[in-house]
Short mmCIF file of C-alpha atoms and ligand atoms in Angstrom, two decimals:
data_model
loop_
_atom_site.label_atom_id
_atom_site.label_comp_id
_atom_site.label_asym_id
_atom_site.label_seq_id
_atom_site.Cartn_x
_atom_site.Cartn_y
_atom_site.Cartn_z
CA MET A 22 35.32 28.34 59.60
CA TYR A 23 35.63 25.99 62.85
CA ILE A 24 37.87 28.10 64.86
CA GLU A 25 38.86 31.75 64.44
CA LEU A 26 41.17 33.83 66.51
CA LYS A 27 41.13 37.48 65.73
CA ASN A 28 43.45 39.92 66.81
CA ILE A 29 44.33 37.90 70.13
CA ASN A 30 46.55 39.43 72.64
CA LYS A 31 47.83 38.30 75.94
CA ILE A 32 49.14 40.52 78.59
CA TYR A 33 49.89 38.87 81.92
CA PRO A 34 49.03 40.47 85.13
CA ASN A 35 52.54 41.40 85.62
CA GLY A 36 52.46 43.43 82.21
CA TYR A 37 54.20 41.22 80.04
CA HIS A 38 52.75 41.08 76.58
CA ALA A 39 53.31 37.50 75.71
CA VAL A 40 51.21 37.42 72.43
CA HIS A 41 50.53 40.12 70.02
CA ASN A 42 47.75 40.36 67.46
CA PHE A 43 47.36 36.71 66.91
CA ASN A 44 45.13 35.96 63.75
CA LEU A 45 44.39 32.44 62.67
CA GLU A 46 41.61 30.43 60.92
CA ILE A 47 41.37 26.69 61.57
CA GLU A 48 38.97 24.34 59.74
CA LYS A 49 37.39 21.31 61.03
CA GLY A 50 39.72 18.33 61.02
CA GLU A 51 42.98 20.35 60.45
CA PHE A 52 46.13 19.60 62.13
CA VAL A 53 47.77 22.85 63.07
CA VAL A 54 51.23 23.06 64.73
CA PHE A 55 52.50 26.20 66.68
CA VAL A 56 56.28 26.05 66.48
CA GLY A 57 58.99 28.36 67.73
CA PRO A 58 61.67 28.78 70.15
CA SER A 59 60.86 28.60 73.93
CA GLY A 60 59.20 31.59 75.27
CA CYS A 61 57.65 32.84 71.96
CA GLY A 62 54.17 32.42 73.29
CA LYS A 63 53.04 28.90 72.04
CA SER A 64 51.62 27.57 75.13
CA THR A 65 50.03 30.67 76.16
CA THR A 66 48.06 30.81 72.86
CA LEU A 67 47.16 27.16 73.36
CA ARG A 68 46.06 27.76 76.96
CA MET A 69 43.88 30.68 75.71
CA ILE A 70 42.26 28.41 73.16
CA ALA A 71 41.63 25.75 76.00
CA GLY A 72 40.03 28.26 78.37
CA LEU A 73 42.89 28.03 80.90
CA GLU A 74 44.03 31.41 80.48
CA ASN A 75 41.94 34.57 79.88
CA ILE A 76 42.32 36.40 76.54
CA SER A 77 43.24 39.99 77.30
CA ASN A 78 41.64 41.32 73.99
CA GLY A 79 40.77 40.03 70.78
CA GLU A 80 37.92 37.57 69.84
CA PHE A 81 37.94 33.85 69.73
CA LEU A 82 35.21 32.05 68.00
CA ILE A 83 34.05 28.43 67.65
CA GLU A 84 31.76 27.57 64.68
CA GLY A 85 31.03 31.47 64.51
CA LYS A 86 30.33 31.95 68.16
CA ARG A 87 32.20 33.93 70.51
CA ALA A 88 33.87 31.64 72.99
CA ASN A 89 36.15 34.00 75.09
CA GLU A 90 34.11 33.63 78.13
CA MET A 91 33.23 29.87 77.60
CA GLY A 92 34.54 27.49 80.08
CA PRO A 93 36.89 24.42 78.84
CA ARG A 94 34.03 22.17 78.91
CA GLU A 95 31.72 24.32 76.78
CA ARG A 96 34.33 24.70 74.21
CA LYS A 97 34.52 20.93 73.85
CA VAL A 98 38.22 20.84 74.07
CA ALA A 99 40.50 18.16 75.47
CA MET A 100 44.32 18.86 76.28
CA VAL A 101 47.19 16.43 76.40
CA PHE A 102 50.10 17.87 78.58
CA GLN A 103 53.97 16.85 78.49
CA SER A 104 53.44 15.32 81.88
CA TYR A 105 50.90 12.49 81.22
CA ALA A 106 49.49 12.87 84.70
CA LEU A 107 47.98 9.33 84.77
CA TYR A 108 46.45 8.01 88.01
CA PRO A 109 49.17 5.70 89.16
CA GLN A 110 46.84 3.32 91.14
CA MET A 111 44.50 2.89 88.36
CA THR A 112 44.55 0.54 85.41
CA VAL A 113 44.96 1.60 81.87
CA TYR A 114 41.40 0.92 81.40
CA ASP A 115 40.10 3.06 84.30
CA ASN A 116 42.50 5.82 83.40
CA ILE A 117 40.92 5.92 79.99
CA ALA A 118 37.62 5.71 81.08
CA PHE A 119 38.00 8.33 84.05
CA GLY A 120 36.51 11.27 82.36
CA LEU A 121 33.47 9.35 81.18
CA THR A 122 32.93 7.61 84.58
CA LEU A 123 32.93 11.37 86.25
CA GLN A 124 30.25 12.28 83.82
CA GLY A 125 28.15 9.04 84.84
CA VAL A 126 28.02 7.53 81.38
CA ASP A 127 26.68 4.12 81.20
CA GLU A 128 29.21 1.21 81.99
CA ASP A 129 28.22 -0.43 78.57
CA VAL A 130 28.89 2.65 76.63
CA ILE A 131 32.24 3.32 78.47
CA GLU A 132 33.32 -0.33 77.86
CA LYS A 133 32.66 0.03 74.17
CA ARG A 134 34.40 3.47 74.04
CA VAL A 135 37.55 2.29 76.15
CA LYS A 136 37.81 -0.58 73.71
CA GLU A 137 37.53 1.51 70.54
CA THR A 138 40.03 3.91 72.01
CA ALA A 139 42.57 1.27 73.01
CA ARG A 140 42.28 -0.30 69.62
CA ILE A 141 43.11 3.03 67.62
CA LEU A 142 46.10 3.51 70.15
CA GLY A 143 47.24 -0.18 70.11
CA LEU A 144 46.70 -0.48 73.79
CA THR A 145 44.12 -3.44 73.76
CA ASP A 146 46.76 -5.80 75.45
CA TYR A 147 47.58 -3.47 78.29
CA LEU A 148 44.06 -2.46 79.54
CA ASP A 149 44.62 -4.30 82.88
CA ARG A 150 48.10 -2.89 83.51
CA LEU A 151 48.97 -0.06 85.90
CA PRO A 152 50.90 2.89 84.32
CA ARG A 153 54.20 2.12 86.10
CA ALA A 154 54.14 -1.19 83.91
CA LEU A 155 54.20 0.90 80.62
CA SER A 156 56.88 2.30 78.58
CA GLY A 157 56.97 6.15 78.21
CA GLY A 158 55.47 5.98 74.82
CA GLN A 159 52.79 3.81 75.97
CA ARG A 160 51.91 6.01 78.97
CA GLN A 161 51.57 8.92 76.46
CA ARG A 162 49.12 6.86 74.53
CA VAL A 163 47.12 6.55 77.53
CA ALA A 164 47.07 10.24 78.04
CA ILE A 165 46.10 10.62 74.51
CA GLY A 166 43.35 8.02 75.02
CA ARG A 167 41.97 9.84 77.92
CA ALA A 168 41.48 12.80 75.73
CA ILE A 169 40.11 11.24 72.39
CA ILE A 170 37.63 9.04 74.33
CA ARG A 171 35.68 12.14 75.13
CA LYS A 172 35.13 12.78 71.53
CA VAL A 173 35.59 16.57 71.76
CA GLY A 174 35.69 18.76 68.89
CA ILE A 175 39.15 20.17 69.51
CA PHE A 176 42.12 18.19 70.48
CA LEU A 177 45.09 20.33 72.02
CA MET A 178 48.54 18.98 72.77
CA ASP A 179 51.34 20.81 74.54
CA GLU A 180 54.78 19.31 73.69
CA PRO A 181 53.31 15.78 74.08
CA LEU A 182 56.44 13.95 73.09
CA SER A 183 59.09 15.95 75.17
CA ASN A 184 59.38 13.26 77.89
CA LEU A 185 60.22 10.39 75.46
CA ASP A 186 63.65 9.42 74.09
CA ALA A 187 64.67 10.07 70.52
CA LYS A 188 63.51 6.82 69.28
CA GLN A 189 60.16 6.86 71.04
CA ARG A 190 59.57 10.33 69.67
CA VAL A 191 59.56 9.17 66.06
CA THR A 192 57.55 6.23 66.82
CA MET A 193 54.82 8.34 68.73
CA ARG A 194 55.03 11.08 66.00
CA TYR A 195 53.89 8.42 63.56
CA GLU A 196 51.09 7.25 65.97
CA ILE A 197 49.82 10.67 66.45
CA ALA A 198 49.74 11.17 62.67
CA LYS A 199 47.69 7.94 62.40
CA ILE A 200 45.49 8.75 65.11
CA HIS A 201 44.62 11.94 63.50
CA LYS A 202 43.98 10.24 60.24
CA GLU A 203 41.57 7.72 61.81
CA THR A 204 39.81 10.21 64.33
CA GLY A 205 39.91 13.24 62.04
CA ALA A 206 39.78 15.40 65.10
CA THR A 207 40.76 19.10 64.78
CA THR A 208 44.12 19.09 66.46
CA ILE A 209 46.21 22.17 67.67
CA TYR A 210 49.70 21.05 68.64
CA VAL A 211 52.52 22.89 70.38
CA THR A 212 56.14 22.22 69.80
CA HIS A 213 59.76 23.80 69.69
CA ASP A 214 60.75 20.91 67.17
CA GLN A 215 60.56 21.84 63.46
CA THR A 216 60.70 18.15 62.31
CA GLU A 217 57.73 17.49 64.40
CA ALA A 218 55.93 20.43 62.98
CA MET A 219 56.85 19.57 59.47
CA THR A 220 55.99 16.08 59.73
CA LEU A 221 52.63 16.33 61.37
CA ALA A 222 50.98 19.58 60.43
CA ASP A 223 48.51 20.53 57.84
CA LYS A 224 49.17 24.11 58.77
CA ILE A 225 52.12 25.44 60.58
CA VAL A 226 52.12 28.62 62.60
CA VAL A 227 55.68 30.01 63.09
CA MET A 228 56.17 32.25 66.02
CA LYS A 229 58.71 34.38 67.54
CA ASP A 230 58.78 36.73 70.50
CA GLY A 231 54.79 36.74 70.63
CA TYR A 232 54.32 37.34 67.03
CA ILE A 233 53.27 35.20 64.10
CA GLN A 234 56.03 35.07 61.62
CA GLN A 235 54.19 33.10 58.98
CA VAL A 236 51.35 30.57 58.53
CA GLY A 237 51.53 28.01 55.74
CA THR A 238 51.79 24.32 54.71
CA PRO A 239 55.17 22.44 55.63
CA TYR A 240 55.98 22.88 51.83
CA ASP A 241 55.04 26.74 51.68
CA LEU A 242 57.35 27.45 54.75
CA TYR A 243 60.19 25.44 53.30
CA PHE A 244 60.12 26.73 49.74
CA LYS A 245 58.66 30.15 50.44
CA PRO A 246 59.86 31.37 53.80
CA ALA A 247 58.43 34.95 54.59
CA ASN A 248 61.48 36.16 56.29
CA VAL A 249 65.12 35.37 57.59
CA PHE A 250 63.68 33.82 60.95
CA VAL A 251 61.31 31.17 59.09
CA ALA A 252 64.25 30.55 56.58
CA GLY A 253 66.65 29.73 59.51
CA PHE A 254 63.93 27.76 61.57
CA ILE A 255 62.72 25.60 59.13
CA GLY A 256 65.41 23.12 57.41
CA GLU A 257 68.08 21.31 59.02
CA PRO A 258 71.20 22.25 58.95
CA PRO A 259 69.56 25.77 58.69
CA MET A 260 69.73 27.92 55.56
CA ASN A 261 73.16 29.58 55.08
CA PHE A 262 72.91 33.56 55.11
CA ALA A 263 75.39 36.09 54.18
CA PRO A 264 74.75 39.92 54.61
CA SER A 265 75.82 42.19 51.54
CA ARG A 266 75.17 45.39 49.62
CA VAL A 267 73.89 45.20 46.18
CA SER A 268 76.51 46.74 43.86
CA GLY A 269 76.48 46.76 39.98
CA GLY A 270 73.68 44.35 40.22
CA CYS A 271 75.79 42.01 42.06
CA ILE A 272 76.24 40.77 45.77
CA ARG A 273 79.36 39.46 47.30
CA PHE A 274 79.33 36.00 49.23
CA GLY A 275 82.72 35.79 50.75
CA GLY A 276 85.29 36.16 47.94
CA ALA A 277 82.79 35.46 45.10
CA GLU A 278 80.98 37.93 43.21
CA LEU A 279 77.34 36.85 42.37
CA ASP A 280 75.33 38.52 39.43
CA LEU A 281 71.85 39.02 40.58
CA THR A 282 70.06 39.67 37.27
CA PRO A 283 69.50 36.07 36.10
CA ARG A 284 67.82 35.37 39.23
CA TYR A 285 66.10 38.83 39.78
CA ALA A 286 65.07 40.40 36.50
CA ASP A 287 64.56 43.69 38.53
CA ALA A 288 68.01 43.48 40.31
CA LYS A 289 68.43 47.12 39.15
CA LYS A 290 65.88 48.29 41.71
CA LEU A 291 68.07 46.78 44.52
CA GLU A 292 71.22 48.75 43.69
CA GLY A 293 72.96 50.05 46.89
CA LYS A 294 70.49 47.98 48.99
CA GLU A 295 71.66 45.83 52.04
CA VAL A 296 70.40 42.47 51.57
CA ILE A 297 70.79 39.05 53.03
CA PHE A 298 71.68 36.38 50.68
CA GLY A 299 70.52 32.87 51.53
CA PHE A 300 70.78 29.24 50.07
CA ARG A 301 69.93 25.85 51.77
CA PRO A 302 72.78 23.43 52.43
CA GLU A 303 70.88 20.75 50.30
CA ALA A 304 70.69 23.32 47.34
CA ALA A 305 74.43 22.85 46.66
CA VAL A 306 75.05 20.76 43.53
CA LEU A 307 78.49 19.43 42.80
CA GLN A 308 78.29 19.14 38.95
CA PRO A 309 78.59 22.06 36.70
CA GLN A 310 75.24 23.46 36.12
CA GLU A 311 73.80 26.06 33.87
CA ASP A 312 71.80 28.68 35.50
CA ALA A 313 73.61 28.32 38.62
CA TYR A 314 76.35 30.26 40.58
CA ARG A 315 79.77 28.72 40.73
CA ILE A 316 81.46 28.95 44.19
CA ASP A 317 84.96 28.01 44.80
CA CYS A 318 85.48 27.34 48.64
CA ASN A 319 87.53 25.58 51.09
CA VAL A 320 86.53 22.44 52.98
CA GLU A 321 87.12 22.82 56.74
CA LEU A 322 85.43 19.84 58.18
CA THR A 323 83.07 17.24 57.19
CA GLU A 324 80.15 15.41 59.27
CA MET A 325 79.34 12.09 58.00
CA LEU A 326 75.51 11.45 58.87
CA GLY A 327 74.72 8.30 57.01
CA ASP A 328 73.35 8.93 53.34
CA TYR A 329 74.40 12.57 53.55
CA THR A 330 77.29 14.58 54.90
CA ASN A 331 77.50 18.12 56.14
CA VAL A 332 80.34 19.84 54.42
CA TYR A 333 81.45 23.09 56.51
CA ILE A 334 83.13 25.32 54.21
CA THR A 335 84.58 28.94 53.89
CA VAL A 336 84.34 31.39 51.07
CA GLY A 337 86.86 34.00 52.11
CA GLU A 338 85.74 35.09 55.42
CA GLN A 339 82.22 33.74 54.84
CA GLN A 340 81.15 30.36 56.32
CA ALA A 341 78.52 28.04 55.26
CA ILE A 342 77.32 24.30 55.50
CA LEU A 343 76.71 22.19 52.37
CA LYS A 344 74.69 18.92 52.52
CA VAL A 345 76.09 16.46 50.23
CA ASP A 346 75.58 12.89 49.19
CA SER A 347 78.00 10.84 51.33
CA HIS A 348 79.68 9.32 48.25
CA ASP A 349 80.51 12.62 47.17
CA THR A 350 82.23 13.84 50.48
CA PRO A 351 85.12 16.25 49.53
CA GLN A 352 88.42 16.20 51.36
CA THR A 353 89.06 18.48 54.19
CA ASP A 354 91.56 21.38 53.94
CA ALA A 355 91.33 21.37 50.23
CA PRO A 356 89.76 23.85 47.62
CA PHE A 357 86.37 22.57 46.48
CA THR A 358 83.80 23.86 43.95
CA PHE A 359 79.98 23.70 44.07
CA TYR A 360 77.04 25.24 42.29
CA ILE A 361 73.93 27.02 43.61
CA PRO A 362 71.06 26.85 41.07
CA TYR A 363 69.33 30.18 40.78
CA SER A 364 66.35 28.53 41.92
CA GLY A 365 67.73 27.78 45.18
CA VAL A 366 68.72 31.41 45.97
CA TYR A 367 66.79 33.58 48.46
CA LEU A 368 67.25 37.41 49.07
CA PHE A 369 65.98 39.01 52.11
CA ASP A 370 65.93 42.64 52.85
CA GLY A 371 68.76 43.59 55.17
CA GLU A 372 66.62 45.99 57.37
CA THR A 373 63.21 44.23 57.68
CA GLU A 374 64.65 40.80 56.99
CA LYS A 375 61.45 40.22 54.84
CA VAL A 376 61.88 37.97 51.60
CA ILE A 377 62.47 39.90 48.37
P1 LIG B 30 56.37 28.89 74.94
O1 LIG B 30 55.31 27.91 75.13
O2 LIG B 30 56.58 29.56 73.35
O3 LIG B 30 57.62 28.39 75.38
P2 LIG B 30 54.98 30.70 76.74
O4 LIG B 30 53.65 30.73 76.21
O5 LIG B 30 55.08 29.57 77.83
O6 LIG B 30 56.12 30.16 75.68
O7 LIG B 30 55.58 31.95 77.31
C1 LIG B 30 55.64 32.97 76.63
C2 LIG B 30 56.17 34.15 77.30
O8 LIG B 30 55.28 34.50 78.54
C3 LIG B 30 57.52 33.99 78.08
O9 LIG B 30 58.37 35.00 78.08
C4 LIG B 30 57.14 33.51 79.48
O10 LIG B 30 58.05 33.75 80.43
C5 LIG B 30 55.82 34.44 79.67
N1 LIG B 30 54.95 33.88 80.71
C6 LIG B 30 54.33 32.72 80.74
N2 LIG B 30 53.50 32.44 81.65
C7 LIG B 30 53.53 33.76 82.43
C8 LIG B 30 52.77 34.39 83.58
N3 LIG B 30 52.00 33.67 84.24
N4 LIG B 30 53.15 35.68 83.90
C9 LIG B 30 53.96 36.26 83.20
N5 LIG B 30 54.63 35.83 82.13
C10 LIG B 30 54.48 34.55 81.77
#
């Protein structure tokens, strides 16, 4: 294993326990994303990996060697921050070359590496410019260039797209994926944005309140969320949830009574249990289906978003959102019927919030 974090904890000097028992293995070349709401400990963990923050306890290994006490240089990491921190008086060429110049690398070697880096980043035509004559996205590319030119083993990025506007973010996201494909560098990327996490990652680590909630591929997190938090965090709009008690093998969703037995063969075991029923907005189908729950609802509001429309519904007291093809947009303030295939239904333990 290339990188291993074993039971890593961070307790800040003021006593705040920011990261709890963090366990993770990262293979060479993997693109790993730490995602979670602000304050969940993503940056703290990244900074411990970078060697910018000491590890309170636990073990951090690089290629099987304990690295807790290694300095950032020895760890062979390069970090890209939100603020690009470019030198304003230096050209793009000099900004990219800076780290190598400091190391006293030969001019010829530097030139070759700068040109190669600029080619990967699409900056070849901008090497003579100063940072102020670049767009936000181009500046961010220069910042990335400064990191990748060093050919380090581990590439760390902390919210690198947060200073860009929405359009630039989408372009840069694609660029970062391309750079990773081309360089194959092991990358650890921090973001609070689930779309960035889903689109970039080989492996996502979802965090909340300093604890890992789930580690998995984007596919696993979407289709097999471990708990209510992950199910609600991944996916847009978020999964619909409804608390209910299992009674006679059924749960209640607003006014509707849903028989669990066709979906959960051992539904009997759940009798009397508090559960949380969940389904994704995009799981709703409008044509009658076998192996599906039929739900009669009322349409409160619709939001047309292009090819799809968000439909806000109520079923009795229960509210939910459906995502439907815009051609099938229902009328507001009118009754409406949809179906949830059994395969699109999730059930979580009402107490632990873990998936059942
Ligand atoms: P994230 O990157 O997920 O937004 P951080 O890792 O920056 O979260 O912070 C995690 C928690 O640790 C937050 O509650 C934050 O306030 C706290 N924290 C961060 N830095 C320090 C520090 N130097 N001293 C005390 N608490 C800190």
